[in-house]
Structures are given as C-alpha cells and as structure tokens.
PDB file of C-alpha atoms and ligand atoms in Angstrom:
ATOM      1  CA  MET A   1       7.543   0.956   7.274  1.00  0.00           C
ATOM      2  CA  ILE A   2       8.251   4.157   9.131  1.00  0.00           C
ATOM      3  CA  SER A   3       7.296   3.702  12.766  1.00  0.00           C
ATOM      4  CA  ILE A   4       6.783   6.837  14.785  1.00  0.00           C
ATOM      5  CA  GLU A   5       6.773   5.803  18.451  1.00  0.00           C
ATOM      6  CA  ALA A   6       5.624   8.196  21.167  1.00  0.00           C
ATOM      7  CA  VAL A   7       7.551  11.031  19.519  1.00  0.00           C
ATOM      8  CA  SER A   8       7.677  14.478  21.123  1.00  0.00           C
ATOM      9  CA  LYS A   9       9.326  17.715  20.134  1.00  0.00           C
ATOM     10  CA  ARG A  10       9.805  20.593  22.491  1.00  0.00           C
ATOM     11  CA  TYR A  11      11.593  23.616  21.030  1.00  0.00           C
ATOM     12  CA  PRO A  12      14.164  25.470  23.147  1.00  0.00           C
ATOM     13  CA  ASP A  13      11.694  28.274  23.805  1.00  0.00           C
ATOM     14  CA  GLY A  14       9.358  25.732  25.479  1.00  0.00           C
ATOM     15  CA  THR A  15       6.878  25.306  22.638  1.00  0.00           C
ATOM     16  CA  VAL A  16       5.608  21.747  22.515  1.00  0.00           C
ATOM     17  CA  ALA A  17       5.145  21.158  18.797  1.00  0.00           C
ATOM     18  CA  VAL A  18       4.550  17.398  18.897  1.00  0.00           C
ATOM     19  CA  ASP A  19       3.285  15.528  21.918  1.00  0.00           C
ATOM     20  CA  GLY A  20       3.477  11.745  22.190  1.00  0.00           C
ATOM     21  CA  LEU A  21       2.721  11.038  18.552  1.00  0.00           C
ATOM     22  CA  SER A  22       2.591   7.353  17.475  1.00  0.00           C
ATOM     23  CA  LEU A  23       1.952   6.368  13.877  1.00  0.00           C
ATOM     24  CA  GLU A  24       2.764   3.356  11.683  1.00  0.00           C
ATOM     25  CA  ILE A  25       3.368   4.611   8.149  1.00  0.00           C
ATOM     26  CA  PRO A  26       2.978   1.790   5.756  1.00  0.00           C
ATOM     27  CA  ASP A  27       5.340   1.195   2.799  1.00  0.00           C
ATOM     28  CA  ARG A  28       4.346   2.015  -0.750  1.00  0.00           C
ATOM     29  CA  SER A  29       1.336   4.209   0.067  1.00  0.00           C
ATOM     30  CA  ILE A  30       0.489   7.819   0.772  1.00  0.00           C
ATOM     31  CA  THR A  31       0.102   8.834   4.393  1.00  0.00           C
ATOM     32  CA  VAL A  32      -1.201  12.327   4.974  1.00  0.00           C
ATOM     33  CA  LEU A  33      -0.598  14.472   8.045  1.00  0.00           C
ATOM     34  CA  VAL A  34      -3.383  17.024   8.181  1.00  0.00           C
ATOM     35  CA  GLY A  35      -4.464  19.610  10.688  1.00  0.00           C
ATOM     36  CA  PRO A  36      -4.504  23.359  11.335  1.00  0.00           C
ATOM     37  CA  SER A  37      -1.507  25.593  11.004  1.00  0.00           C
ATOM     38  CA  GLY A  38       0.875  25.120  13.929  1.00  0.00           C
ATOM     39  CA  CYS A  39      -0.259  21.601  14.887  1.00  0.00           C
ATOM     40  CA  GLY A  40       3.208  20.097  14.308  1.00  0.00           C
ATOM     41  CA  LYS A  41       2.980  18.689  10.778  1.00  0.00           C
ATOM     42  CA  THR A  42       6.234  20.227   9.461  1.00  0.00           C
ATOM     43  CA  THR A  43       8.036  19.438  12.714  1.00  0.00           C
ATOM     44  CA  THR A  44       7.020  15.766  12.401  1.00  0.00           C
ATOM     45  CA  LEU A  45       8.118  15.559   8.742  1.00  0.00           C
ATOM     46  CA  ARG A  46      11.458  17.129   9.542  1.00  0.00           C
ATOM     47  CA  MET A  47      12.057  14.713  12.424  1.00  0.00           C
ATOM     48  CA  ILE A  48      11.740  11.834   9.951  1.00  0.00           C
ATOM     49  CA  ASN A  49      14.765  13.006   8.003  1.00  0.00           C
ATOM     50  CA  ARG A  50      16.526  14.426  11.089  1.00  0.00           C
ATOM     51  CA  MET A  51      16.429  18.037  10.043  1.00  0.00           C
ATOM     52  CA  ILE A  52      14.968  18.358  13.520  1.00  0.00           C
ATOM     53  CA  GLU A  53      16.053  16.126  16.410  1.00  0.00           C
ATOM     54  CA  LEU A  54      13.464  14.439  18.623  1.00  0.00           C
ATOM     55  CA  SER A  55      12.950  15.457  22.242  1.00  0.00           C
ATOM     56  CA  GLY A  56      11.363  12.104  23.138  1.00  0.00           C
ATOM     57  CA  GLY A  57      10.326   8.780  21.670  1.00  0.00           C
ATOM     58  CA  ARG A  58      11.896   7.272  18.582  1.00  0.00           C
ATOM     59  CA  ILE A  59      11.437   6.838  14.818  1.00  0.00           C
ATOM     60  CA  VAL A  60      12.248   3.357  13.403  1.00  0.00           C
ATOM     61  CA  ILE A  61      12.594   2.692   9.713  1.00  0.00           C
ATOM     62  CA  ASP A  62      12.692  -0.971   8.572  1.00  0.00           C
ATOM     63  CA  GLY A  63      13.603  -2.025  12.078  1.00  0.00           C
ATOM     64  CA  GLU A  64      16.385   0.482  12.638  1.00  0.00           C
ATOM     65  CA  ASP A  65      16.240   3.581  14.838  1.00  0.00           C
ATOM     66  CA  ILE A  66      16.993   6.577  12.530  1.00  0.00           C
ATOM     67  CA  ARG A  67      19.556   7.787  15.037  1.00  0.00           C
ATOM     68  CA  GLN A  68      21.632   4.702  14.266  1.00  0.00           C
ATOM     69  CA  LYS A  69      21.867   5.524  10.560  1.00  0.00           C
ATOM     70  CA  PRO A  70      24.412   8.019   9.189  1.00  0.00           C
ATOM     71  CA  VAL A  71      22.347  11.118   8.568  1.00  0.00           C
ATOM     72  CA  ASN A  72      23.565  11.448   4.935  1.00  0.00           C
ATOM     73  CA  ALA A  73      22.390   7.953   4.114  1.00  0.00           C
ATOM     74  CA  LEU A  74      19.091   8.608   5.825  1.00  0.00           C
ATOM     75  CA  ARG A  75      18.530  11.831   3.808  1.00  0.00           C
ATOM     76  CA  ARG A  76      19.575  10.167   0.522  1.00  0.00           C
ATOM     77  CA  SER A  77      16.776   7.653   1.064  1.00  0.00           C
ATOM     78  CA  MET A  78      14.210  10.454   1.203  1.00  0.00           C
ATOM     79  CA  GLY A  79      13.240  12.994  -1.436  1.00  0.00           C
ATOM     80  CA  TYR A  80      11.897  16.254  -0.019  1.00  0.00           C
ATOM     81  CA  VAL A  81       9.394  18.614  -1.657  1.00  0.00           C
ATOM     82  CA  ILE A  82       8.350  21.956  -0.224  1.00  0.00           C
ATOM     83  CA  GLN A  83       5.653  24.475  -0.967  1.00  0.00           C
ATOM     84  CA  ASN A  84       7.422  26.893  -3.286  1.00  0.00           C
ATOM     85  CA  ALA A  85       9.545  24.154  -4.915  1.00  0.00           C
ATOM     86  CA  GLY A  86      12.815  25.723  -3.616  1.00  0.00           C
ATOM     87  CA  LEU A  87      14.450  25.381  -7.054  1.00  0.00           C
ATOM     88  CA  PHE A  88      17.921  26.746  -7.720  1.00  0.00           C
ATOM     89  CA  GLN A  89      17.121  29.918  -9.597  1.00  0.00           C
ATOM     90  CA  HIS A  90      20.441  30.063 -11.463  1.00  0.00           C
ATOM     91  CA  ARG A  91      20.169  26.512 -12.779  1.00  0.00           C
ATOM     92  CA  THR A  92      18.158  25.246 -15.728  1.00  0.00           C
ATOM     93  CA  ILE A  93      15.325  22.828 -15.149  1.00  0.00           C
ATOM     94  CA  VAL A  94      17.356  19.855 -16.316  1.00  0.00           C
ATOM     95  CA  ASP A  95      20.226  20.838 -14.015  1.00  0.00           C
ATOM     96  CA  ASN A  96      17.829  21.340 -11.081  1.00  0.00           C
ATOM     97  CA  ILE A  97      16.453  17.835 -11.483  1.00  0.00           C
ATOM     98  CA  GLY A  98      19.942  16.402 -11.879  1.00  0.00           C
ATOM     99  CA  THR A  99      21.333  17.982  -8.752  1.00  0.00           C
ATOM    100  CA  VAL A 100      21.343  14.922  -6.515  1.00  0.00           C
ATOM    101  CA  PRO A 101      22.594  12.482  -9.195  1.00  0.00           C
ATOM    102  CA  ARG A 102      25.453  14.872  -9.883  1.00  0.00           C
ATOM    103  CA  MET A 103      26.222  15.071  -6.186  1.00  0.00           C
ATOM    104  CA  LEU A 104      26.282  11.281  -6.109  1.00  0.00           C
ATOM    105  CA  GLY A 105      28.923  11.358  -8.864  1.00  0.00           C
ATOM    106  CA  TRP A 106      26.894  10.549 -11.957  1.00  0.00           C
ATOM    107  CA  SER A 107      28.317  11.829 -15.261  1.00  0.00           C
ATOM    108  CA  LYS A 108      26.702  14.913 -16.714  1.00  0.00           C
ATOM    109  CA  ALA A 109      25.255  12.920 -19.613  1.00  0.00           C
ATOM    110  CA  LYS A 110      23.746  10.303 -17.285  1.00  0.00           C
ATOM    111  CA  ALA A 111      22.209  12.915 -14.982  1.00  0.00           C
ATOM    112  CA  ARG A 112      20.757  14.686 -17.999  1.00  0.00           C
ATOM    113  CA  GLU A 113      19.284  11.510 -19.332  1.00  0.00           C
ATOM    114  CA  ARG A 114      17.647  10.794 -15.976  1.00  0.00           C
ATOM    115  CA  SER A 115      16.329  14.347 -15.778  1.00  0.00           C
ATOM    116  CA  MET A 116      14.752  14.150 -19.199  1.00  0.00           C
ATOM    117  CA  GLU A 117      13.093  10.847 -18.283  1.00  0.00           C
ATOM    118  CA  LEU A 118      11.729  12.361 -15.098  1.00  0.00           C
ATOM    119  CA  MET A 119      10.433  15.444 -16.827  1.00  0.00           C
ATOM    120  CA  GLU A 120       8.322  13.150 -18.922  1.00  0.00           C
ATOM    121  CA  ARG A 121       7.198  11.214 -15.904  1.00  0.00           C
ATOM    122  CA  VAL A 122       5.915  14.278 -14.077  1.00  0.00           C
ATOM    123  CA  GLY A 123       4.227  15.702 -17.212  1.00  0.00           C
ATOM    124  CA  LEU A 124       6.672  18.443 -18.166  1.00  0.00           C
ATOM    125  CA  ASP A 125       7.314  19.297 -21.855  1.00  0.00           C
ATOM    126  CA  PRO A 126      10.970  18.373 -22.640  1.00  0.00           C
ATOM    127  CA  ALA A 127      11.274  21.702 -24.419  1.00  0.00           C
ATOM    128  CA  MET A 128      11.409  23.270 -20.947  1.00  0.00           C
ATOM    129  CA  ALA A 129      14.693  21.522 -20.100  1.00  0.00           C
ATOM    130  CA  LYS A 130      16.856  24.537 -20.828  1.00  0.00           C
ATOM    131  CA  ARG A 131      14.600  27.107 -19.186  1.00  0.00           C
ATOM    132  CA  TYR A 132      15.163  28.648 -15.768  1.00  0.00           C
ATOM    133  CA  PRO A 133      12.648  28.330 -12.916  1.00  0.00           C
ATOM    134  CA  TYR A 134      11.345  31.919 -13.271  1.00  0.00           C
ATOM    135  CA  GLN A 135      10.219  31.049 -16.820  1.00  0.00           C
ATOM    136  CA  LEU A 136       7.838  28.399 -15.478  1.00  0.00           C
ATOM    137  CA  SER A 137       4.414  28.652 -13.839  1.00  0.00           C
ATOM    138  CA  GLY A 138       4.011  27.784 -10.177  1.00  0.00           C
ATOM    139  CA  GLY A 139       2.455  24.406 -11.056  1.00  0.00           C
ATOM    140  CA  GLN A 140       5.286  23.595 -13.465  1.00  0.00           C
ATOM    141  CA  GLN A 141       7.862  24.529 -10.779  1.00  0.00           C
ATOM    142  CA  GLN A 142       6.197  22.129  -8.407  1.00  0.00           C
ATOM    143  CA  ARG A 143       6.480  19.396 -11.023  1.00  0.00           C
ATOM    144  CA  VAL A 144      10.200  20.145 -11.239  1.00  0.00           C
ATOM    145  CA  GLY A 145      10.386  19.955  -7.464  1.00  0.00           C
ATOM    146  CA  VAL A 146       8.775  16.467  -7.546  1.00  0.00           C
ATOM    147  CA  ALA A 147      11.047  15.314 -10.363  1.00  0.00           C
ATOM    148  CA  ARG A 148      14.103  16.584  -8.462  1.00  0.00           C
ATOM    149  CA  ALA A 149      13.046  14.747  -5.333  1.00  0.00           C
ATOM    150  CA  LEU A 150      12.693  11.524  -7.335  1.00  0.00           C
ATOM    151  CA  ALA A 151      15.987  11.866  -9.237  1.00  0.00           C
ATOM    152  CA  ALA A 152      18.059   9.398  -7.139  1.00  0.00           C
ATOM    153  CA  ASP A 153      15.065   7.055  -6.822  1.00  0.00           C
ATOM    154  CA  PRO A 154      14.686   7.251  -3.062  1.00  0.00           C
ATOM    155  CA  PRO A 155      12.132   4.851  -1.538  1.00  0.00           C
ATOM    156  CA  VAL A 156      10.556   7.637   0.540  1.00  0.00           C
ATOM    157  CA  LEU A 157       9.134  11.067  -0.457  1.00  0.00           C
ATOM    158  CA  LEU A 158       8.486  13.728   2.185  1.00  0.00           C
ATOM    159  CA  MET A 159       6.137  16.397   0.854  1.00  0.00           C
ATOM    160  CA  ASP A 160       5.356  19.571   2.848  1.00  0.00           C
ATOM    161  CA  GLU A 161       2.326  21.413   1.458  1.00  0.00           C
ATOM    162  CA  PRO A 162       3.662  20.663  -2.022  1.00  0.00           C
ATOM    163  CA  PHE A 163       0.608  21.953  -3.900  1.00  0.00           C
ATOM    164  CA  SER A 164      -0.731  24.623  -1.501  1.00  0.00           C
ATOM    165  CA  ALA A 165       0.595  27.619  -3.407  1.00  0.00           C
ATOM    166  CA  VAL A 166      -0.997  26.766  -6.780  1.00  0.00           C
ATOM    167  CA  ASP A 167      -4.551  27.544  -7.914  1.00  0.00           C
ATOM    168  CA  PRO A 168      -7.247  24.961  -7.356  1.00  0.00           C
ATOM    169  CA  VAL A 169      -7.479  23.686 -10.947  1.00  0.00           C
ATOM    170  CA  VAL A 170      -3.748  23.154 -11.321  1.00  0.00           C
ATOM    171  CA  ARG A 171      -3.714  21.682  -7.855  1.00  0.00           C
ATOM    172  CA  ARG A 172      -6.190  18.968  -8.850  1.00  0.00           C
ATOM    173  CA  GLY A 173      -3.953  18.097 -11.807  1.00  0.00           C
ATOM    174  CA  LEU A 174      -0.891  17.827  -9.530  1.00  0.00           C
ATOM    175  CA  GLN A 175      -2.777  15.646  -7.074  1.00  0.00           C
ATOM    176  CA  GLU A 176      -3.785  13.257  -9.819  1.00  0.00           C
ATOM    177  CA  GLU A 177      -0.276  13.206 -11.200  1.00  0.00           C
ATOM    178  CA  LEU A 178       1.031  12.303  -7.728  1.00  0.00           C
ATOM    179  CA  LEU A 179      -1.389   9.421  -7.434  1.00  0.00           C
ATOM    180  CA  ARG A 180      -0.305   8.157 -10.821  1.00  0.00           C
ATOM    181  CA  ILE A 181       3.395   8.474  -9.994  1.00  0.00           C
ATOM    182  CA  GLN A 182       2.888   6.761  -6.646  1.00  0.00           C
ATOM    183  CA  ALA A 183       1.024   3.863  -8.323  1.00  0.00           C
ATOM    184  CA  GLU A 184       3.795   3.490 -10.948  1.00  0.00           C
ATOM    185  CA  LEU A 185       6.814   3.850  -8.683  1.00  0.00           C
ATOM    186  CA  GLY A 186       5.487   2.507  -5.380  1.00  0.00           C
ATOM    187  CA  LYS A 187       7.067   5.162  -3.227  1.00  0.00           C
ATOM    188  CA  THR A 188       6.332   5.548   0.495  1.00  0.00           C
ATOM    189  CA  ILE A 189       4.990   9.097   0.702  1.00  0.00           C
ATOM    190  CA  VAL A 190       4.410  11.274   3.760  1.00  0.00           C
ATOM    191  CA  PHE A 191       2.329  14.229   2.659  1.00  0.00           C
ATOM    192  CA  VAL A 192       1.629  17.292   4.814  1.00  0.00           C
ATOM    193  CA  THR A 193      -1.337  19.546   4.136  1.00  0.00           C
ATOM    194  CA  HIS A 194      -3.770  21.782   6.097  1.00  0.00           C
ATOM    195  CA  ASP A 195      -6.459  21.013   3.535  1.00  0.00           C
ATOM    196  CA  ILE A 196      -8.743  18.108   4.508  1.00  0.00           C
ATOM    197  CA  ASP A 197     -10.166  17.804   0.965  1.00  0.00           C
ATOM    198  CA  GLU A 198      -6.703  17.372  -0.426  1.00  0.00           C
ATOM    199  CA  ALA A 199      -5.928  14.829   2.379  1.00  0.00           C
ATOM    200  CA  ILE A 200      -8.962  12.787   1.410  1.00  0.00           C
ATOM    201  CA  ARG A 201      -8.092  12.943  -2.271  1.00  0.00           C
ATOM    202  CA  VAL A 202      -4.519  11.767  -2.050  1.00  0.00           C
ATOM    203  CA  GLY A 203      -4.287   9.838   1.193  1.00  0.00           C
ATOM    204  CA  ASP A 204      -4.322   6.082   1.687  1.00  0.00           C
ATOM    205  CA  MET A 205      -4.100   6.817   5.417  1.00  0.00           C
ATOM    206  CA  ILE A 206      -4.844  10.115   7.074  1.00  0.00           C
ATOM    207  CA  ALA A 207      -3.417  11.243  10.388  1.00  0.00           C
ATOM    208  CA  VAL A 208      -5.419  14.152  11.763  1.00  0.00           C
ATOM    209  CA  LEU A 209      -3.353  16.236  14.186  1.00  0.00           C
ATOM    210  CA  ARG A 210      -4.693  18.838  16.509  1.00  0.00           C
ATOM    211  CA  THR A 211      -3.111  21.934  18.005  1.00  0.00           C
ATOM    212  CA  GLY A 212      -0.443  20.867  20.501  1.00  0.00           C
ATOM    213  CA  GLY A 213       0.796  18.046  18.266  1.00  0.00           C
ATOM    214  CA  LYS A 214      -1.506  15.265  19.384  1.00  0.00           C
ATOM    215  CA  LEU A 215      -3.051  12.692  17.176  1.00  0.00           C
ATOM    216  CA  ALA A 216      -6.847  13.001  16.893  1.00  0.00           C
ATOM    217  CA  GLN A 217      -7.546  10.291  14.329  1.00  0.00           C
ATOM    218  CA  TYR A 218      -5.665   7.874  12.133  1.00  0.00           C
ATOM    219  CA  ALA A 219      -7.741   6.168   9.458  1.00  0.00           C
ATOM    220  CA  PRO A 220      -8.216   5.572   5.771  1.00  0.00           C
ATOM    221  CA  PRO A 221     -10.325   8.378   4.149  1.00  0.00           C
ATOM    222  CA  ASP A 222     -13.558   6.364   4.062  1.00  0.00           C
ATOM    223  CA  GLU A 223     -13.378   5.702   7.794  1.00  0.00           C
ATOM    224  CA  LEU A 224     -12.555   9.264   8.832  1.00  0.00           C
ATOM    225  CA  LEU A 225     -15.025  10.723  11.298  1.00  0.00           C
ATOM    226  CA  SER A 226     -16.048  14.261  10.442  1.00  0.00           C
ATOM    227  CA  ALA A 227     -14.733  16.542  13.150  1.00  0.00           C
TER     228      ALA A 227
HETATM  229  P1  ADP B 301       2.573  23.014  11.108  1.00  0.00           P
HETATM  230  O1  ADP B 301       3.519  22.455  10.143  1.00  0.00           O
HETATM  231  O2  ADP B 301       1.435  22.059  11.494  1.00  0.00           O
HETATM  232  O3  ADP B 301       2.061  24.363  10.732  1.00  0.00           O
HETATM  233  P2  ADP B 301       4.920  23.321  12.775  1.00  0.00           P
HETATM  234  O4  ADP B 301       5.445  21.997  12.966  1.00  0.00           O
HETATM  235  O5  ADP B 301       5.580  24.209  11.754  1.00  0.00           O
HETATM  236  O6  ADP B 301       3.332  23.223  12.477  1.00  0.00           O
HETATM  237  O7  ADP B 301       4.896  24.083  14.169  1.00  0.00           O
HETATM  238  C1  ADP B 301       4.354  23.518  15.325  1.00  0.00           C
HETATM  239  C2  ADP B 301       4.490  24.452  16.503  1.00  0.00           C
HETATM  240  O8  ADP B 301       5.864  24.649  16.785  1.00  0.00           O
HETATM  241  C3  ADP B 301       3.945  25.848  16.184  1.00  0.00           C
HETATM  242  O9  ADP B 301       3.428  26.363  17.418  1.00  0.00           O
HETATM  243  C4  ADP B 301       5.175  26.641  15.767  1.00  0.00           C
HETATM  244  O10 ADP B 301       5.034  28.017  16.017  1.00  0.00           O
HETATM  245  C5  ADP B 301       6.207  26.020  16.668  1.00  0.00           C
HETATM  246  N1  ADP B 301       7.591  26.072  16.092  1.00  0.00           N
HETATM  247  C6  ADP B 301       7.969  25.657  14.845  1.00  0.00           C
HETATM  248  N2  ADP B 301       9.301  25.818  14.697  1.00  0.00           N
HETATM  249  C7  ADP B 301       9.783  26.349  15.847  1.00  0.00           C
HETATM  250  C8  ADP B 301      11.030  26.730  16.294  1.00  0.00           C
HETATM  251  N3  ADP B 301      12.098  26.601  15.566  1.00  0.00           N
HETATM  252  N4  ADP B 301      11.134  27.239  17.545  1.00  0.00           N
HETATM  253  C9  ADP B 301      10.033  27.386  18.309  1.00  0.00           C
HETATM  254  N5  ADP B 301       8.807  27.033  17.940  1.00  0.00           N
HETATM  255  C10 ADP B 301       8.665  26.518  16.748  1.00  0.00           C
HETATM  256  P1  ADP B 302       5.510  26.416   7.185  1.00  0.00           P
HETATM  257  O1  ADP B 302       5.771  25.092   7.841  1.00  0.00           O
HETATM  258  O2  ADP B 302       4.144  26.985   7.515  1.00  0.00           O
HETATM  259  O3  ADP B 302       5.827  26.487   5.712  1.00  0.00           O
HETATM  260  P2  ADP B 302       7.771  27.342   8.805  1.00  0.00           P
HETATM  261  O4  ADP B 302       8.259  25.974   8.905  1.00  0.00           O
HETATM  262  O5  ADP B 302       8.729  28.425   8.383  1.00  0.00           O
HETATM  263  O6  ADP B 302       6.500  27.500   7.826  1.00  0.00           O
HETATM  264  O7  ADP B 302       7.153  27.782  10.150  1.00  0.00           O
HETATM  265  C1  ADP B 302       6.115  27.066  10.748  1.00  0.00           C
HETATM  266  C2  ADP B 302       5.706  27.718  12.034  1.00  0.00           C
HETATM  267  O8  ADP B 302       6.772  27.675  12.967  1.00  0.00           O
HETATM  268  C3  ADP B 302       5.301  29.178  11.890  1.00  0.00           C
HETATM  269  O9  ADP B 302       4.199  29.388  12.701  1.00  0.00           O
HETATM  270  C4  ADP B 302       6.498  29.942  12.387  1.00  0.00           C
HETATM  271  O10 ADP B 302       6.112  31.180  12.961  1.00  0.00           O
HETATM  272  C5  ADP B 302       7.063  28.986  13.405  1.00  0.00           C
HETATM  273  N1  ADP B 302       8.529  29.118  13.521  1.00  0.00           N
HETATM  274  C6  ADP B 302       9.421  28.795  12.581  1.00  0.00           C
HETATM  275  N2  ADP B 302      10.645  29.015  12.994  1.00  0.00           N
HETATM  276  C7  ADP B 302      10.533  29.457  14.258  1.00  0.00           C
HETATM  277  C8  ADP B 302      11.474  29.898  15.278  1.00  0.00           C
HETATM  278  N3  ADP B 302      12.742  29.891  15.036  1.00  0.00           N
HETATM  279  N4  ADP B 302      10.952  30.347  16.452  1.00  0.00           N
HETATM  280  C9  ADP B 302       9.648  30.343  16.648  1.00  0.00           C
HETATM  281  N5  ADP B 302       8.715  29.942  15.774  1.00  0.00           N
HETATM  282  C10 ADP B 302       9.150  29.548  14.580  1.00  0.00           C
END
C-alpha cells in the first residue's frame, strides 16, 4: 500500500501544486489520478518516486516513509511510463526494453530474453525487436514504454498520461492491454490522466483532483458522483 498522508507541494515560485492530499493506494490494483490540466497530478506522481520532494506531509510505502529508503532502491521498485514513451532513439526496441536489466548487471543474453518475453506480453510482434523507435507507430512505442517499465519486474508502475498522445481506437486497445497485464502480473499502478472516460475504464479507484491540488472525490468508478 502506498499511503499519501496530508501531502503538499509548493514550488519555489510560490505555486501550490498539491494541497493537503491524502490517499490510500491499494496494492495490486489501478488507482487513477484524474482532473484538469495543472491540478497537480504529475507533481503527485513524481513525489511518489522522489523526482520531486514533498513540502509537507509524508508518503509511506509498506509502512516505511519513502524518505527513509535509499532513492535508488525506491526508484528501482517503480516502473515509470510517460506520454511520448521517452524511448532512447539510438537504441533498438529490444535494447530499449532491456535498459534497466542491463543497468542491474544482467548479461546481454538474459536481458534480451527478458525483452523478447515482454514484447510478447505487451502485444508487440517479435519481428520489431531490431527496429528503432522512429520505425514504430505511436501506439507501438507506448507498448515498448510499458514493456521497458516492466523489465525489472517492479511491484509498482507509475504512468503519466501514457495513452494520451495516441488516437482513440489505438488508445482503447492499449487500455484493454493494460487491464490484462495488470490482472496477470498484479502490479500496483498509479495512472494519471485528464480524461474521465479513460479513468473510469481503467481505474479500480479514482481520485478526482481539482485545481489547486485538492482531492474532490475518491471512489471506485461505479460510486463516482458526476461533477
Ligand atoms: P497536472 O499534472 O495535473 O497537469 P502539474 O502537477 O504538472 O499538474 O502542475 C500543477 C501546478 O504546478 C500547475 O499550476 C503547474 O503550472 C505548476 N508547476 C508544475 N511544475 C512546476 C515547477 N517546476 N515550478 C513551478 N510550478 C510548477
Ligand atoms: P505535463 O505534465 O503536462 O506532461 P510538464 O510536467 O512539463 O507537462 O508540465 C506540467 C505543468 O507544469 C505545465 O503547466 C508547465 O507549464 C508547468 N511547469 C513545468 N515546469 C515548470 C517550471 N519550471 N516552472 C513553472 N511551471 C512549470
């Protein structure tokens, strides 16, 4: 469980991005942070892996304040997926996916084997292994981004508007794929989107944020009050 306890973030210029946010993010399910642009979704996500430090409150994972963990260990326990995949353009697909395993000291052969297995899991044709990111569609690149985030089998996945840049039909396919992967692998997923329909489709729990970084609602999709 990721426990967000009265967390605030005030940037040096005075902007209050998150204001007294409390959320219990259950294990092995998808929790969505949804709300308009600028309501503090990305800031919240980045505080969970300490890319951004908190101004107030605390975040506790499995009973331990994240500030007590070495930051590298914390980040290794969390895959991160962003909107435009953020792939390494000069590396093949198989090498992109194997980046973290290689950093962890896996042999080339073992990293490659893991990459191929993950390509299959996220629905990518193995024939794409030797291609470069620019040779893939946007939707395929996002699949690579998901596979790369899963490579070292972290218990947590942080996803920041992962499917927002792809067209609606491909997007539906990616959402379904994510649900399947989550069911198979049992990851704890924190998923950021500004799209309420997407939130309802993928979320087990939905945290609706409003401008100023305050929590408006926190409920499963079928109990969400229309705003
Ligand atoms: P969202 O992900 O919901 O679009 P963000 O977390 O990116 O929202 O931003 C929340 C608020 O904080 C916005 O008003 C944004 O402009 C502001 N903000 C984000 N990053 C910074 C920063 N580094 N310095 C100052 N303000 C920032
Ligand atoms: P997004 O989360 O939408 O993909 P960013 O994280 O780059 O994009 O920025 C989110 C918001 O934070 C934007 O509104 C952006 O203008 C604002 N922002 C990002 N960095 C800064 C900064 N250094 N100073 C002020 N505002 C910032």
